[in-house]
Short mmCIF file of C-alpha atoms and ligand atoms in Angstrom, two decimals:
data_model
loop_
_atom_site.label_atom_id
_atom_site.label_comp_id
_atom_site.label_asym_id
_atom_site.label_seq_id
_atom_site.Cartn_x
_atom_site.Cartn_y
_atom_site.Cartn_z
CA MET A 1 44.43 274.07 -2.68
CA ILE A 2 45.39 277.70 -2.74
CA VAL A 3 48.89 279.43 -3.19
CA MET A 4 49.38 282.09 -1.02
CA LYS A 5 52.56 284.26 -1.96
CA PHE A 6 54.10 286.66 0.73
CA GLY A 7 56.24 289.62 -1.07
CA GLY A 8 59.34 291.23 0.57
CA THR A 9 57.76 293.63 3.27
CA SER A 10 55.53 290.61 4.20
CA VAL A 11 58.50 288.71 5.48
CA GLU A 12 60.53 291.51 6.42
CA ASP A 13 61.03 290.66 10.05
CA ALA A 14 59.51 288.37 12.47
CA THR A 15 56.66 290.61 13.15
CA ALA A 16 55.52 290.19 9.31
CA ILE A 17 56.30 286.70 9.57
CA ARG A 18 53.94 286.57 12.51
CA ARG A 19 51.27 288.07 10.79
CA LEU A 20 51.83 285.93 7.46
CA VAL A 21 51.30 282.87 9.86
CA SER A 22 48.09 284.08 11.43
CA ILE A 23 46.62 284.90 7.69
CA VAL A 24 47.59 280.89 6.43
CA ARG A 25 46.12 279.92 10.02
CA GLN A 26 42.88 281.18 8.98
CA GLN A 27 42.96 279.58 5.39
CA LEU A 28 44.34 275.77 6.59
CA GLN A 29 41.27 274.25 5.35
CA ARG A 30 41.78 275.13 1.96
CA GLN A 31 45.04 273.74 1.59
CA PRO A 32 47.37 276.53 1.77
CA ILE A 33 50.85 276.39 -0.28
CA VAL A 34 53.13 279.07 0.91
CA VAL A 35 55.35 281.04 -1.40
CA VAL A 36 57.95 283.44 -0.16
CA SER A 37 59.96 286.44 -1.56
CA ALA A 38 63.13 287.21 0.29
CA MET A 39 62.83 289.71 3.04
CA ALA A 40 62.37 293.26 1.60
CA ARG A 41 65.81 294.73 0.40
CA VAL A 42 67.79 291.35 0.72
CA THR A 43 67.85 290.61 -3.06
CA ASN A 44 69.26 294.47 -3.77
CA GLY A 45 71.66 293.81 -0.73
CA LEU A 46 72.96 290.41 -2.27
CA LEU A 47 73.19 291.67 -5.75
CA ASP A 48 75.48 294.69 -4.48
CA CYS A 49 77.69 292.26 -2.74
CA ALA A 50 78.02 290.27 -6.08
CA ARG A 51 79.38 293.56 -7.48
CA TRP A 52 81.38 294.72 -4.70
CA ALA A 53 82.74 291.39 -4.43
CA ALA A 54 83.93 291.63 -8.29
CA GLU A 55 85.38 295.09 -7.57
CA GLY A 56 87.23 293.81 -4.45
CA LYS A 57 85.17 296.15 -2.23
CA ASP A 58 85.82 293.32 1.20
CA ALA A 59 84.67 295.64 3.55
CA ASP A 60 81.15 296.89 1.82
CA VAL A 61 80.62 292.98 1.21
CA GLN A 62 81.12 291.93 4.56
CA ALA A 63 79.52 294.46 6.45
CA LYS A 64 76.49 293.89 4.05
CA LEU A 65 76.62 290.13 4.96
CA ASP A 66 77.07 290.99 8.64
CA GLU A 67 73.28 293.08 8.10
CA VAL A 68 71.91 290.30 6.29
CA LYS A 69 73.23 287.57 8.67
CA ALA A 70 71.83 289.73 11.78
CA ARG A 71 68.41 290.13 10.24
CA HIS A 72 67.62 286.26 9.83
CA SER A 73 69.47 285.49 12.70
CA ALA A 74 66.98 287.92 14.92
CA ALA A 75 64.04 286.43 13.43
CA ALA A 76 64.97 282.91 14.12
CA ASP A 77 65.58 283.77 17.69
CA GLU A 78 62.03 285.25 17.94
CA LEU A 79 60.29 282.67 15.71
CA ALA A 80 61.52 279.62 16.49
CA LEU A 81 60.90 276.86 19.11
CA PRO A 82 63.58 277.02 21.71
CA GLU A 83 64.28 273.10 20.99
CA GLU A 84 64.05 274.02 16.95
CA ARG A 85 66.26 276.85 17.66
CA GLU A 86 69.79 275.39 17.00
CA THR A 87 68.91 273.43 14.02
CA LEU A 88 67.35 276.77 12.05
CA HIS A 89 70.66 278.69 12.95
CA ALA A 90 72.26 275.87 11.56
CA ALA A 91 70.32 275.98 8.36
CA LEU A 92 70.80 279.52 7.96
CA ARG A 93 74.55 279.03 8.38
CA THR A 94 74.43 276.44 5.92
CA GLN A 95 73.12 278.65 3.45
CA LEU A 96 75.01 281.32 4.34
CA ALA A 97 78.23 279.76 3.69
CA GLU A 98 76.97 278.48 0.22
CA LEU A 99 76.35 282.46 -0.28
CA THR A 100 79.93 283.42 1.02
CA GLY A 101 81.66 280.47 -1.17
CA THR A 102 79.93 282.09 -4.04
CA LEU A 103 80.95 285.57 -3.24
CA ASP A 104 84.62 284.25 -2.81
CA GLU A 105 84.69 282.78 -6.32
CA ILE A 106 83.09 286.24 -7.62
CA GLN A 107 85.94 288.12 -5.83
CA ARG A 108 88.90 285.64 -6.99
CA GLY A 109 87.56 285.87 -10.61
CA GLY A 110 86.86 289.76 -10.51
CA ILE A 111 83.57 289.35 -12.63
CA VAL A 112 80.21 288.51 -11.80
CA THR A 113 79.12 286.02 -14.45
CA GLU A 114 74.86 285.99 -14.87
CA ALA A 115 75.21 282.59 -13.49
CA LEU A 116 77.30 283.61 -10.29
CA SER A 117 74.76 286.36 -10.17
CA ASP A 118 72.01 284.22 -9.85
CA SER A 119 73.73 282.06 -7.25
CA VAL A 120 74.00 284.79 -5.11
CA SER A 121 70.45 286.76 -5.34
CA ALA A 122 68.86 283.19 -5.23
CA GLN A 123 70.11 282.87 -1.28
CA GLY A 124 67.31 285.40 -0.13
CA GLU A 125 64.51 283.28 -0.67
CA LEU A 126 66.70 280.05 0.40
CA LEU A 127 67.22 282.03 3.67
CA SER A 128 63.37 283.50 4.06
CA SER A 129 61.64 280.24 3.53
CA LEU A 130 63.79 278.62 6.34
CA LEU A 131 62.46 281.29 8.77
CA VAL A 132 58.69 280.88 7.52
CA ALA A 133 58.45 277.22 7.67
CA ALA A 134 59.89 277.10 11.42
CA ALA A 135 57.24 279.78 12.39
CA PHE A 136 54.42 277.52 11.08
CA ARG A 137 55.93 274.98 13.12
CA ALA A 138 56.48 277.08 16.04
CA ASP A 139 52.85 277.84 15.72
CA GLY A 140 51.70 274.06 15.84
CA ILE A 141 51.22 273.87 11.58
CA SER A 142 53.19 270.96 10.25
CA SER A 143 55.27 272.50 7.68
CA GLU A 144 57.96 271.91 5.63
CA ARG A 145 60.32 274.12 3.63
CA ILE A 146 60.66 272.82 0.15
CA ASP A 147 63.90 274.04 -2.00
CA VAL A 148 61.83 274.22 -5.28
CA ARG A 149 65.06 274.50 -7.62
CA PRO A 150 64.78 270.76 -8.35
CA LEU A 151 60.96 271.26 -9.30
CA MET A 152 60.93 274.84 -11.07
CA ARG A 153 63.18 273.59 -14.34
CA THR A 154 64.37 276.57 -16.37
CA ASN A 155 66.67 277.02 -19.16
CA ASP A 156 70.12 278.36 -19.05
CA ASP A 157 69.14 282.01 -19.59
CA PHE A 158 70.55 283.11 -16.26
CA MET A 159 68.63 286.16 -14.49
CA ARG A 160 65.74 285.70 -17.00
CA ALA A 161 65.02 282.36 -17.56
CA ALA A 162 62.32 280.66 -18.87
CA ILE A 163 60.63 277.87 -17.34
CA ASP A 164 60.36 274.37 -18.98
CA PHE A 165 57.18 273.84 -18.28
CA GLU A 166 56.99 270.07 -19.62
CA VAL A 167 59.37 269.37 -16.76
CA ALA A 168 58.31 271.76 -13.98
CA ASP A 169 54.62 271.52 -14.15
CA PRO A 170 54.49 267.63 -13.23
CA LEU A 171 57.29 267.86 -10.64
CA LEU A 172 55.35 270.97 -8.90
CA HIS A 173 52.29 268.95 -9.32
CA GLU A 174 53.73 265.69 -8.15
CA THR A 175 55.51 267.27 -5.12
CA PHE A 176 53.28 270.09 -3.85
CA THR A 177 50.11 267.65 -3.95
CA ALA A 178 51.70 264.93 -1.56
CA GLN A 179 53.03 267.68 0.88
CA VAL A 180 49.11 269.20 0.95
CA ASN A 181 47.56 265.93 1.12
CA ALA A 182 49.83 264.82 4.11
CA GLY A 183 48.49 267.40 5.91
CA CYS A 184 51.39 269.68 5.81
CA VAL A 185 51.73 273.36 4.63
CA PRO A 186 54.58 273.26 2.23
CA VAL A 187 56.70 276.73 2.03
CA THR A 188 58.75 277.64 -0.78
CA GLN A 189 60.49 280.32 -2.60
CA GLY A 190 59.74 282.38 -5.30
CA PHE A 191 62.09 283.87 -7.82
CA ILE A 192 64.31 281.05 -8.33
CA GLY A 193 64.41 277.79 -10.10
CA SER A 194 67.63 275.07 -11.82
CA THR A 195 68.78 274.03 -15.14
CA VAL A 196 68.72 270.73 -16.06
CA ASP A 197 72.05 270.46 -14.95
CA GLY A 198 71.24 271.77 -11.33
CA ARG A 199 72.56 275.30 -11.66
CA THR A 200 70.62 277.97 -10.06
CA THR A 201 68.43 280.41 -12.11
CA THR A 202 66.13 283.31 -11.49
CA ILE A 203 63.54 284.49 -13.67
CA GLY A 204 63.35 288.18 -13.51
CA ARG A 205 63.07 290.70 -11.06
CA GLY A 206 59.98 290.41 -8.97
CA GLY A 207 59.45 286.97 -10.46
CA SER A 208 57.91 285.43 -7.06
CA ASP A 209 54.49 286.52 -8.00
CA TYR A 210 55.10 284.48 -11.60
CA SER A 211 56.53 281.60 -9.08
CA ALA A 212 53.29 281.48 -7.47
CA SER A 213 50.90 281.55 -10.59
CA ILE A 214 53.16 278.60 -12.09
CA ILE A 215 52.82 276.70 -8.87
CA GLY A 216 49.43 277.72 -8.92
CA ALA A 217 48.43 276.38 -12.18
CA ALA A 218 50.52 273.13 -11.98
CA VAL A 219 48.35 272.11 -8.69
CA ASN A 220 45.15 273.16 -10.26
CA ALA A 221 44.77 275.87 -7.47
CA THR A 222 41.45 277.15 -6.96
CA ALA A 223 42.96 280.66 -6.14
CA ILE A 224 46.25 282.59 -6.18
CA GLU A 225 46.61 285.10 -3.42
CA ILE A 226 49.23 287.88 -3.84
CA TRP A 227 49.78 289.30 -0.38
CA THR A 228 51.77 292.82 -0.25
CA ASP A 229 51.88 296.24 0.88
CA VAL A 230 49.07 297.56 -0.68
CA ASP A 231 45.36 297.17 -0.46
CA GLY A 232 44.88 295.78 -3.95
CA MET A 233 45.50 296.83 -7.36
CA MET A 234 45.17 300.50 -7.58
CA THR A 235 44.52 303.33 -9.93
CA THR A 236 47.96 303.87 -9.94
CA ASP A 237 51.01 303.71 -7.92
CA PRO A 238 50.08 305.08 -4.63
CA ARG A 239 53.55 306.20 -4.15
CA ILE A 240 53.01 308.60 -7.01
CA VAL A 241 49.39 309.60 -5.95
CA PRO A 242 48.66 308.84 -2.78
CA GLU A 243 44.93 309.03 -3.00
CA ALA A 244 44.83 306.31 -5.68
CA ALA A 245 41.80 304.00 -5.23
CA LYS A 246 41.49 300.33 -4.83
CA ILE A 247 40.04 298.61 -7.77
CA LYS A 248 37.46 296.15 -6.55
CA THR A 249 37.46 293.69 -9.53
CA ILE A 250 39.46 293.55 -12.86
CA SER A 251 39.76 291.34 -15.63
CA PHE A 252 42.94 288.92 -16.62
CA ALA A 253 43.25 291.36 -19.91
CA GLU A 254 43.46 294.41 -18.16
CA ALA A 255 45.46 293.40 -15.14
CA SER A 256 47.95 291.89 -17.66
CA GLU A 257 48.26 295.20 -19.43
CA LEU A 258 48.44 297.04 -16.41
CA ALA A 259 51.31 294.62 -14.94
CA TYR A 260 53.46 294.79 -18.38
CA PHE A 261 53.25 298.75 -18.52
CA GLY A 262 55.03 299.06 -15.28
CA ALA A 263 52.39 298.40 -12.12
CA LYS A 264 54.75 296.45 -10.24
CA VAL A 265 52.39 294.98 -8.05
CA LEU A 266 52.34 292.05 -10.33
CA HIS A 267 55.09 290.72 -12.32
CA PRO A 268 54.11 291.04 -16.19
CA SER A 269 54.06 287.36 -16.48
CA THR A 270 52.12 286.64 -13.54
CA LEU A 271 48.68 286.45 -14.89
CA ARG A 272 49.39 284.00 -17.84
CA PRO A 273 49.65 280.77 -16.12
CA ALA A 274 46.61 281.78 -13.88
CA MET A 275 44.50 282.57 -17.69
CA VAL A 276 45.18 279.48 -18.86
CA LYS A 277 43.55 277.53 -16.10
CA ASP A 278 41.09 280.37 -15.02
CA ILE A 279 42.53 280.55 -11.45
CA PRO A 280 41.33 283.92 -9.93
CA VAL A 281 43.98 285.67 -8.52
CA TYR A 282 43.72 288.09 -5.73
CA ILE A 283 45.99 290.90 -4.34
CA CYS A 284 45.53 291.56 -0.64
CA ASN A 285 47.62 293.77 1.68
CA SER A 286 49.44 291.27 4.56
CA ARG A 287 49.19 294.45 6.81
CA ARG A 288 45.47 294.77 6.58
CA PRO A 289 44.22 291.47 6.13
CA HIS A 290 40.60 291.92 7.09
CA VAL A 291 40.45 294.38 4.07
CA GLN A 292 38.99 292.82 0.65
CA GLY A 293 41.59 293.05 -1.63
CA THR A 294 41.27 292.88 -5.51
CA ALA A 295 40.22 290.14 -7.63
CA ILE A 296 41.09 289.76 -10.86
CA LEU A 297 38.85 287.68 -13.17
CA SER A 298 38.37 286.42 -16.48
CA HIS A 299 35.47 288.84 -16.66
CA ALA A 300 35.23 291.99 -14.64
CA PRO A 301 31.82 293.64 -14.49
CA ALA A 302 31.06 296.53 -16.99
CA SER A 303 32.47 299.59 -15.39
CA LYS A 304 31.08 303.24 -15.56
CA SER A 305 34.68 304.61 -15.82
CA PRO A 306 36.50 304.08 -19.52
CA ILE A 307 39.79 303.94 -17.35
CA LYS A 308 40.44 300.96 -14.54
CA ALA A 309 44.18 302.51 -13.82
CA ILE A 310 46.99 304.05 -15.15
CA ALA A 311 50.43 302.34 -15.06
CA PHE A 312 53.94 303.88 -16.00
CA LYS A 313 57.11 302.55 -17.41
CA ARG A 314 60.38 304.32 -16.79
CA GLY A 315 63.70 303.68 -18.24
CA ILE A 316 62.24 303.25 -21.99
CA THR A 317 64.38 304.11 -25.02
CA VAL A 318 62.95 305.14 -28.29
CA VAL A 319 64.40 304.02 -31.45
CA ASN A 320 63.36 305.82 -34.67
CA VAL A 321 64.44 304.80 -38.07
CA ASP A 322 63.59 307.32 -40.82
CA SER A 323 63.92 306.21 -44.50
CA VAL A 324 62.60 307.17 -47.74
CA ARG A 325 63.15 303.57 -49.21
CA MET A 326 60.23 302.65 -46.71
CA LEU A 327 57.71 304.30 -49.19
CA MET A 328 55.66 301.50 -50.54
CA ALA A 329 58.33 298.76 -49.79
CA HIS A 330 56.34 295.56 -48.80
CA GLY A 331 58.58 293.44 -46.54
CA PHE A 332 60.28 296.74 -45.09
CA LEU A 333 58.75 296.27 -41.52
CA ALA A 334 59.32 292.24 -41.24
CA ARG A 335 62.84 292.73 -42.26
CA LEU A 336 63.25 295.50 -39.83
CA PHE A 337 61.64 293.44 -36.95
CA GLU A 338 64.03 290.76 -37.84
CA VAL A 339 67.00 292.82 -36.54
CA PHE A 340 65.13 293.01 -32.96
CA ASN A 341 64.53 288.96 -33.18
CA ARG A 342 68.14 288.78 -33.86
CA HIS A 343 69.08 290.43 -30.92
CA GLU A 344 66.66 288.72 -28.55
CA THR A 345 64.98 292.09 -27.83
CA ALA A 346 61.15 292.74 -27.30
CA VAL A 347 59.69 295.64 -28.66
CA ASP A 348 56.99 297.27 -26.23
CA MET A 349 55.48 300.08 -28.73
CA VAL A 350 55.63 300.70 -32.41
CA ALA A 351 54.46 304.00 -34.32
CA THR A 352 54.97 304.29 -37.93
CA SER A 353 54.85 306.60 -40.35
CA GLU A 354 55.05 306.86 -44.39
CA VAL A 355 58.59 307.78 -44.01
CA SER A 356 59.55 306.55 -40.33
CA VAL A 357 58.90 303.74 -37.45
CA SER A 358 59.50 304.49 -34.00
CA MET A 359 60.11 301.71 -31.17
CA THR A 360 60.36 301.60 -27.80
CA LEU A 361 62.88 299.27 -26.03
CA ASP A 362 63.04 298.46 -22.56
CA ASP A 363 65.72 295.78 -22.65
CA THR A 364 69.09 297.91 -24.26
CA ARG A 365 71.55 295.34 -23.44
CA HIS A 366 72.26 295.14 -27.44
CA LEU A 367 71.26 298.61 -28.49
CA ASP A 368 74.74 299.25 -30.07
CA ALA A 369 74.37 296.19 -32.51
CA ILE A 370 70.66 297.29 -33.08
CA ILE A 371 71.56 300.67 -34.08
CA ALA A 372 74.29 299.22 -36.14
CA ASP A 373 72.33 296.73 -38.05
CA LEU A 374 69.13 299.14 -38.55
CA GLN A 375 71.58 301.74 -40.25
CA GLU A 376 71.08 299.77 -43.33
CA PHE A 377 67.66 300.82 -43.50
CA GLY A 378 67.99 304.04 -42.62
CA GLU A 379 68.99 307.03 -40.22
CA VAL A 380 68.60 306.00 -37.00
CA THR A 381 68.07 308.31 -33.91
CA VAL A 382 67.90 307.26 -30.29
CA GLU A 383 65.92 308.97 -27.23
CA ARG A 384 66.66 308.04 -24.13
CA ASP A 385 65.00 308.35 -20.67
CA ARG A 386 61.80 308.17 -21.96
CA ALA A 387 58.56 306.64 -20.29
CA ILE A 388 55.31 304.90 -21.23
CA ILE A 389 52.47 305.72 -19.62
CA CYS A 390 49.53 303.48 -19.90
CA LEU A 391 45.58 303.81 -19.39
CA VAL A 392 43.78 300.38 -19.18
CA GLY A 393 39.95 299.87 -19.02
CA GLU A 394 37.67 297.75 -21.27
CA GLN A 395 35.32 300.39 -21.35
CA MET A 396 37.54 302.39 -23.44
CA LYS A 397 36.32 301.06 -26.69
CA PHE A 398 32.45 302.05 -25.93
CA THR A 399 33.60 305.58 -24.63
CA PRO A 400 33.67 308.54 -27.82
CA GLY A 401 35.96 311.91 -26.94
CA LEU A 402 38.54 310.02 -24.65
CA ALA A 403 41.54 311.13 -26.71
CA SER A 404 40.91 314.49 -25.71
CA ARG A 405 40.51 313.86 -21.89
CA ILE A 406 43.71 311.90 -22.21
CA PHE A 407 45.72 314.88 -23.71
CA THR A 408 43.65 317.83 -22.72
CA PRO A 409 45.16 317.50 -19.14
CA LEU A 410 48.72 316.85 -20.86
CA ASN A 411 49.21 320.36 -22.60
CA GLN A 412 52.54 321.47 -22.54
CA ILE A 413 54.11 318.05 -22.13
CA ASN A 414 55.61 316.78 -25.19
CA ILE A 415 54.39 313.40 -26.56
CA SER A 416 56.30 311.50 -28.61
CA MET A 417 54.31 308.41 -29.85
CA ILE A 418 50.87 307.33 -29.15
CA SER A 419 49.47 304.07 -29.78
CA HIS A 420 45.83 302.69 -28.91
CA GLY A 421 46.36 298.99 -28.35
CA ALA A 422 44.70 296.42 -31.20
CA SER A 423 42.61 294.87 -28.19
CA ALA A 424 41.34 298.51 -27.66
CA ILE A 425 41.83 298.58 -23.97
CA ASN A 426 45.03 300.11 -23.66
CA ALA A 427 46.16 303.55 -24.82
CA SER A 428 49.85 304.34 -24.32
CA PHE A 429 52.26 307.11 -24.93
CA VAL A 430 55.83 308.24 -24.45
CA ILE A 431 57.00 311.25 -22.83
CA GLU A 432 60.33 311.91 -21.14
CA SER A 433 60.94 310.18 -18.04
CA ALA A 434 61.27 313.12 -15.89
CA LEU A 435 57.35 314.32 -16.51
CA VAL A 436 56.43 310.90 -15.50
CA ASP A 437 55.09 312.09 -12.10
CA GLU A 438 53.19 314.96 -13.38
CA ALA A 439 51.52 313.55 -15.94
CA VAL A 440 50.02 310.71 -13.89
CA LYS A 441 49.08 313.23 -11.53
CA ARG A 442 47.16 314.92 -13.94
CA LEU A 443 45.40 312.00 -15.47
CA HIS A 444 44.52 310.79 -12.25
CA LYS A 445 42.80 313.86 -11.43
CA GLU A 446 40.83 313.80 -14.74
CA PHE A 447 39.71 310.15 -14.36
CA PHE A 448 39.37 309.33 -10.86
CA SER A 449 38.24 312.42 -9.09
CA GLU A 450 34.98 310.88 -9.16
CA LEU A 451 34.69 307.16 -8.48
CA ASP A 452 32.33 304.73 -9.64
CA GLU A 453 31.75 302.87 -6.66
CA GLU A 454 30.94 299.38 -8.03
CA THR A 455 34.48 299.30 -9.26
CA PHE A 456 36.54 301.77 -7.08
CA GLU A 457 36.70 301.76 -3.23
CA LYS A 458 38.94 304.77 -1.51
CA VAL A 459 41.32 303.42 0.68
CA ASP A 460 40.87 304.50 4.01
CA VAL A 461 44.16 304.20 6.12
P1 LIG B 1 55.98 292.46 -2.99
O1 LIG B 1 57.22 292.55 -2.58
O2 LIG B 1 55.02 292.50 -2.11
O3 LIG B 1 56.17 292.08 -4.46
P2 LIG B 1 56.08 295.00 -4.59
O4 LIG B 1 57.12 296.21 -4.12
O5 LIG B 1 56.77 294.03 -5.71
O6 LIG B 1 55.58 294.25 -3.41
O7 LIG B 1 54.79 295.68 -5.39
C1 LIG B 1 53.98 296.41 -4.88
C2 LIG B 1 54.26 297.94 -4.72
O8 LIG B 1 53.70 298.11 -6.36
C3 LIG B 1 53.27 298.75 -4.21
O9 LIG B 1 53.84 299.18 -2.73
C4 LIG B 1 53.27 300.00 -5.12
O10 LIG B 1 54.16 300.61 -4.76
C5 LIG B 1 53.37 299.54 -6.32
N1 LIG B 1 52.58 299.72 -7.52
C6 LIG B 1 52.61 300.22 -8.62
N2 LIG B 1 51.80 300.21 -9.14
C7 LIG B 1 50.44 299.91 -8.66
C8 LIG B 1 49.39 299.69 -8.81
N3 LIG B 1 48.59 300.03 -9.86
N4 LIG B 1 48.52 299.28 -8.05
C9 LIG B 1 49.10 298.96 -6.36
N5 LIG B 1 50.41 298.76 -6.50
C10 LIG B 1 51.29 299.56 -7.38
N1 LIG B 2 63.23 288.51 -3.89
C1 LIG B 2 63.06 289.12 -5.82
C2 LIG B 2 63.48 290.33 -6.01
O1 LIG B 2 63.68 291.19 -5.00
C3 LIG B 2 61.85 288.63 -6.16
C4 LIG B 2 60.61 289.09 -5.63
O2 LIG B 2 60.39 289.84 -4.88
O3 LIG B 2 59.54 288.81 -6.10
O4 LIG B 2 63.43 290.63 -7.29
MG1 LIG B 3 56.83 292.19 -6.08
#
């Protein structure tokens, strides 16, 4: 069995879905399970609708709904067999009626609770999966659309729900194995799940990659394929550096760091389930399926390049605590971090000196309360609009003189925190968000002007 996940642009219209069908058709003997995202831009559009409904902007809601309906309905007309067309339209209508019902509820209440937000944003995947399963059947491939919600059990932390693996794993295993053994290609949704009492949840933006990996691990798949709009994992985001090169092979550890520090091509949690079962993950381009993608494996061959890729994460907040009391006080950091624990906020990077601690946060929902609590430790200052830049590579630890190669190109860019990960495969630092593009371009030039062809491949478009 293999899991094949197709992202938003890979299901964005009938043409993309036909490409998907032809990609999967070539893998039928490997018993694929297909996981889909919402059509490109639909999740954002649905979340806009939820907000507009609460604000009473009914005309905006209606216009966006009409657009979503029209896109799915046009794809249905193109994809479904004539005899299935009406059933498919009816299924889409039922799904859209559910969406309209939730939006009405939001409009009446004047507020988007996180639970209602999830009920709305989950509709994108529920709609796209109907189209994809119908497209397989129209192409003579036995296929069924499976609603993943009763299987993908989560807690009720809406918008960022955590999977209850003890419940989900056996359910996913049983359902998908039975489907595949019956000669069917199951098509299911990424991103969504449900609570024990059947309420719809989502597992965080970009979470379809993670869903694919959870399903892959549950069925002991031999591979997990992430089909997207780039040739693989690249030396950096090609939107910033168009000449970014493809990485042929990368280790789980390296790719996890990159995903965690902002390489959007993979949701940060994706590799965890795959690593536990040692399932290789491949990133491939659905628009150029003939191009070999990136293989993410437990071990990657040693590269001549100290750095495999540069990731960045914008919208970071730095919190500094200055305290003379910190001098020689044991237990100080433990008490300090207890504050973040209490407010359920993760700290990404930490730097300490004798009298100060600096920490970076991605999630600032509880920032005010955190600052209030931290004030008992010393003076608290906050820097907003920061970004983390992260360089990753397993050869880093064997490369003397790397710090000067990293920081010399960045002269005149003010660097506020530096951390060389304990794993020694990651070097990160903090700068102002507005300077990210410039810094990434300069670093990319420094490290990737000459490519080790064993590790990297130029992308010829
Ligand atoms: P999908 O909808 O298929 O999940 P995403 O938009 O979530 O696609 O992720 C793919 C995008 O990730 C690419 O278009 C690219 O701009 C971005 N990206 C950021 N960093 C990297 C990287 N290191 N390698 C490849 N793509 C990256
Ligand atoms: N559709 C969801 C999102 O836009 C999940 C995903 O695409 O992975 O966040
Ligand atoms: Mg994605």
